[in-house]
Short mmCIF file of C-alpha atoms in Angstrom, two decimals:
data_model
loop_
_atom_site.label_atom_id
_atom_site.label_comp_id
_atom_site.label_asym_id
_atom_site.label_seq_id
_atom_site.Cartn_x
_atom_site.Cartn_y
_atom_site.Cartn_z
CA MET A 26 6.55 -14.82 19.95
CA GLY A 27 5.66 -11.29 21.12
CA CYS A 28 4.61 -9.06 23.99
CA ALA A 29 2.81 -5.84 24.75
CA LEU A 30 1.96 -3.82 27.83
CA LEU A 31 -1.21 -1.77 28.25
CA VAL A 32 -0.97 0.93 30.93
CA PRO A 33 -4.03 3.06 31.76
CA LEU A 34 -2.83 6.66 32.18
CA GLY A 35 -5.99 8.43 33.28
CA VAL A 36 -7.81 11.33 31.67
CA SER A 37 -6.13 13.77 29.27
CA PRO A 38 -6.75 17.54 29.39
CA ASP A 39 -9.28 17.13 26.56
CA GLY A 40 -11.30 14.60 28.61
CA GLU A 41 -10.27 11.39 26.88
CA ARG A 42 -9.42 8.21 28.81
CA VAL A 43 -5.90 7.29 27.71
CA ALA A 44 -3.86 4.08 27.82
CA GLU A 45 -0.26 3.65 26.73
CA ILE A 46 1.08 0.71 24.75
CA GLY A 47 4.56 -0.20 25.93
CA ALA A 48 7.08 -2.95 25.21
CA PHE A 49 5.34 -3.91 21.96
CA CYS A 50 7.50 -6.35 20.07
CA VAL A 51 7.27 -9.48 17.96
CA ASP A 52 10.15 -11.93 17.68
CA VAL A 53 11.87 -11.67 14.29
CA VAL A 54 10.97 -15.31 13.56
CA PHE A 55 7.25 -14.44 13.68
CA ARG A 56 7.35 -11.11 11.83
CA GLY A 57 5.34 -11.04 8.62
CA THR A 58 2.98 -13.77 9.85
CA GLY A 59 0.20 -11.55 11.20
CA ARG A 60 1.18 -12.09 14.83
CA GLY A 61 1.81 -8.36 15.36
CA ASP A 62 -1.62 -7.50 13.97
CA SER A 63 -3.20 -10.13 16.19
CA LEU A 64 -1.36 -8.79 19.24
CA LEU A 65 -2.34 -5.20 18.47
CA ASP A 66 -5.95 -6.25 17.94
CA TYR A 67 -5.90 -7.94 21.34
CA VAL A 68 -4.49 -4.82 23.02
CA GLU A 69 -7.03 -2.55 21.29
CA GLN A 70 -9.96 -4.76 22.31
CA ASP A 71 -8.68 -4.94 25.88
CA ALA A 72 -8.39 -1.14 25.97
CA ARG A 73 -11.95 -0.70 24.63
CA LEU A 74 -13.36 -3.11 27.19
CA LYS A 75 -11.55 -1.16 29.92
CA GLY A 76 -13.24 2.05 28.75
CA MET A 77 -10.27 3.69 27.02
CA ASP A 78 -10.87 6.30 24.29
CA ARG A 79 -7.29 6.76 23.10
CA LEU A 80 -4.16 4.65 22.74
CA VAL A 81 -0.74 6.25 22.74
CA LEU A 82 2.80 5.03 22.33
CA LEU A 83 6.12 6.78 22.67
CA THR A 84 9.13 5.99 20.55
CA THR A 85 12.49 7.43 19.58
CA ARG A 86 12.55 5.23 16.48
CA THR A 87 10.50 5.13 13.33
CA ALA A 88 6.95 3.91 13.80
CA ASP A 89 5.97 3.05 10.22
CA TRP A 90 4.28 -0.18 11.28
CA PHE A 91 2.02 1.72 13.69
CA ASN A 92 1.31 4.42 11.08
CA GLN A 93 0.00 1.70 8.78
CA ARG A 94 -2.40 0.69 11.56
CA ASP A 95 -3.97 4.14 12.01
CA PHE A 96 -1.64 5.61 14.64
CA ARG A 97 -0.75 9.20 13.81
CA LEU A 98 2.31 11.18 14.77
CA ALA A 99 1.33 13.82 17.33
CA GLY A 100 4.78 15.37 17.84
CA PRO A 101 7.09 15.49 20.86
CA ALA A 102 5.61 13.50 23.73
CA TRP A 103 6.94 15.64 26.58
CA CYS A 104 4.73 18.61 25.68
CA SER A 105 1.65 16.95 24.19
CA GLU A 106 -1.72 17.89 25.64
CA LEU A 107 -2.97 14.51 24.40
CA LEU A 108 -1.30 12.91 27.42
CA PRO A 109 -2.36 13.29 31.04
CA SER A 110 -0.04 15.72 32.82
CA GLU A 111 1.23 13.04 35.23
CA ARG A 112 2.61 11.06 32.27
CA ARG A 113 4.12 14.13 30.57
CA GLN A 114 6.06 14.93 33.76
CA ARG A 115 7.86 11.57 33.55
CA ILE A 116 9.14 12.11 29.99
CA ASN A 117 12.72 13.26 29.48
CA PRO A 118 12.64 15.94 26.73
CA ALA A 119 16.29 15.21 25.88
CA ARG A 120 15.29 11.77 24.54
CA ASN A 121 13.04 13.43 21.94
CA SER A 122 10.39 10.70 22.24
CA GLN A 123 7.65 11.12 19.69
CA LEU A 124 4.00 10.49 20.52
CA TYR A 125 1.82 8.34 18.29
CA VAL A 126 -1.93 8.35 18.90
CA LYS A 127 -4.89 6.22 17.88
CA GLU A 128 -8.43 7.21 18.76
CA LEU A 129 -10.45 4.09 19.55
CA ALA A 130 -13.87 3.55 18.05
CA PRO A 131 -16.60 3.36 20.69
CA LEU A 132 -17.81 -0.09 21.65
CA ASP A 133 -20.64 -1.44 19.55
CA ASP A 134 -21.83 -4.89 18.50
CA LYS A 135 -19.16 -5.03 15.77
CA ASN A 136 -16.16 -4.43 18.05
CA ARG A 137 -17.45 -5.71 21.41
CA LEU A 138 -15.74 -9.09 21.00
CA GLN A 139 -13.45 -10.37 23.72
CA PRO A 140 -9.75 -9.66 23.13
CA GLY A 141 -8.16 -12.17 20.77
CA THR A 142 -11.36 -13.36 19.10
CA ARG A 143 -11.37 -11.20 15.94
CA ILE A 144 -7.94 -12.27 14.70
CA GLY A 145 -6.30 -15.32 16.10
CA PHE A 146 -4.07 -18.32 15.66
#
């Protein structure tokens, strides 16, 4: 069906707690059924509950789907101050990975639900 990895990265130079989304994919059979949105919602809720302020993802491909879900292009990942320095040091500039960023809303009664309970199947 699909998978995603959430990796806490630590604190960025601007003081935000950052987590990276990796290996996000939905099987082609399930695309267009809302499963990707459900999976992303789960990851976002999990990140909030773990105290994260910002989600990031790196890609060398187009990220239109993530743009439609409020991720913004922040430029080349290897030099972005939005990432903790330890993560930037592990990025190969020759790959030209682009950084996409989503600032998470703080926890409140509206978004404090357990992961997977806002959208589900």
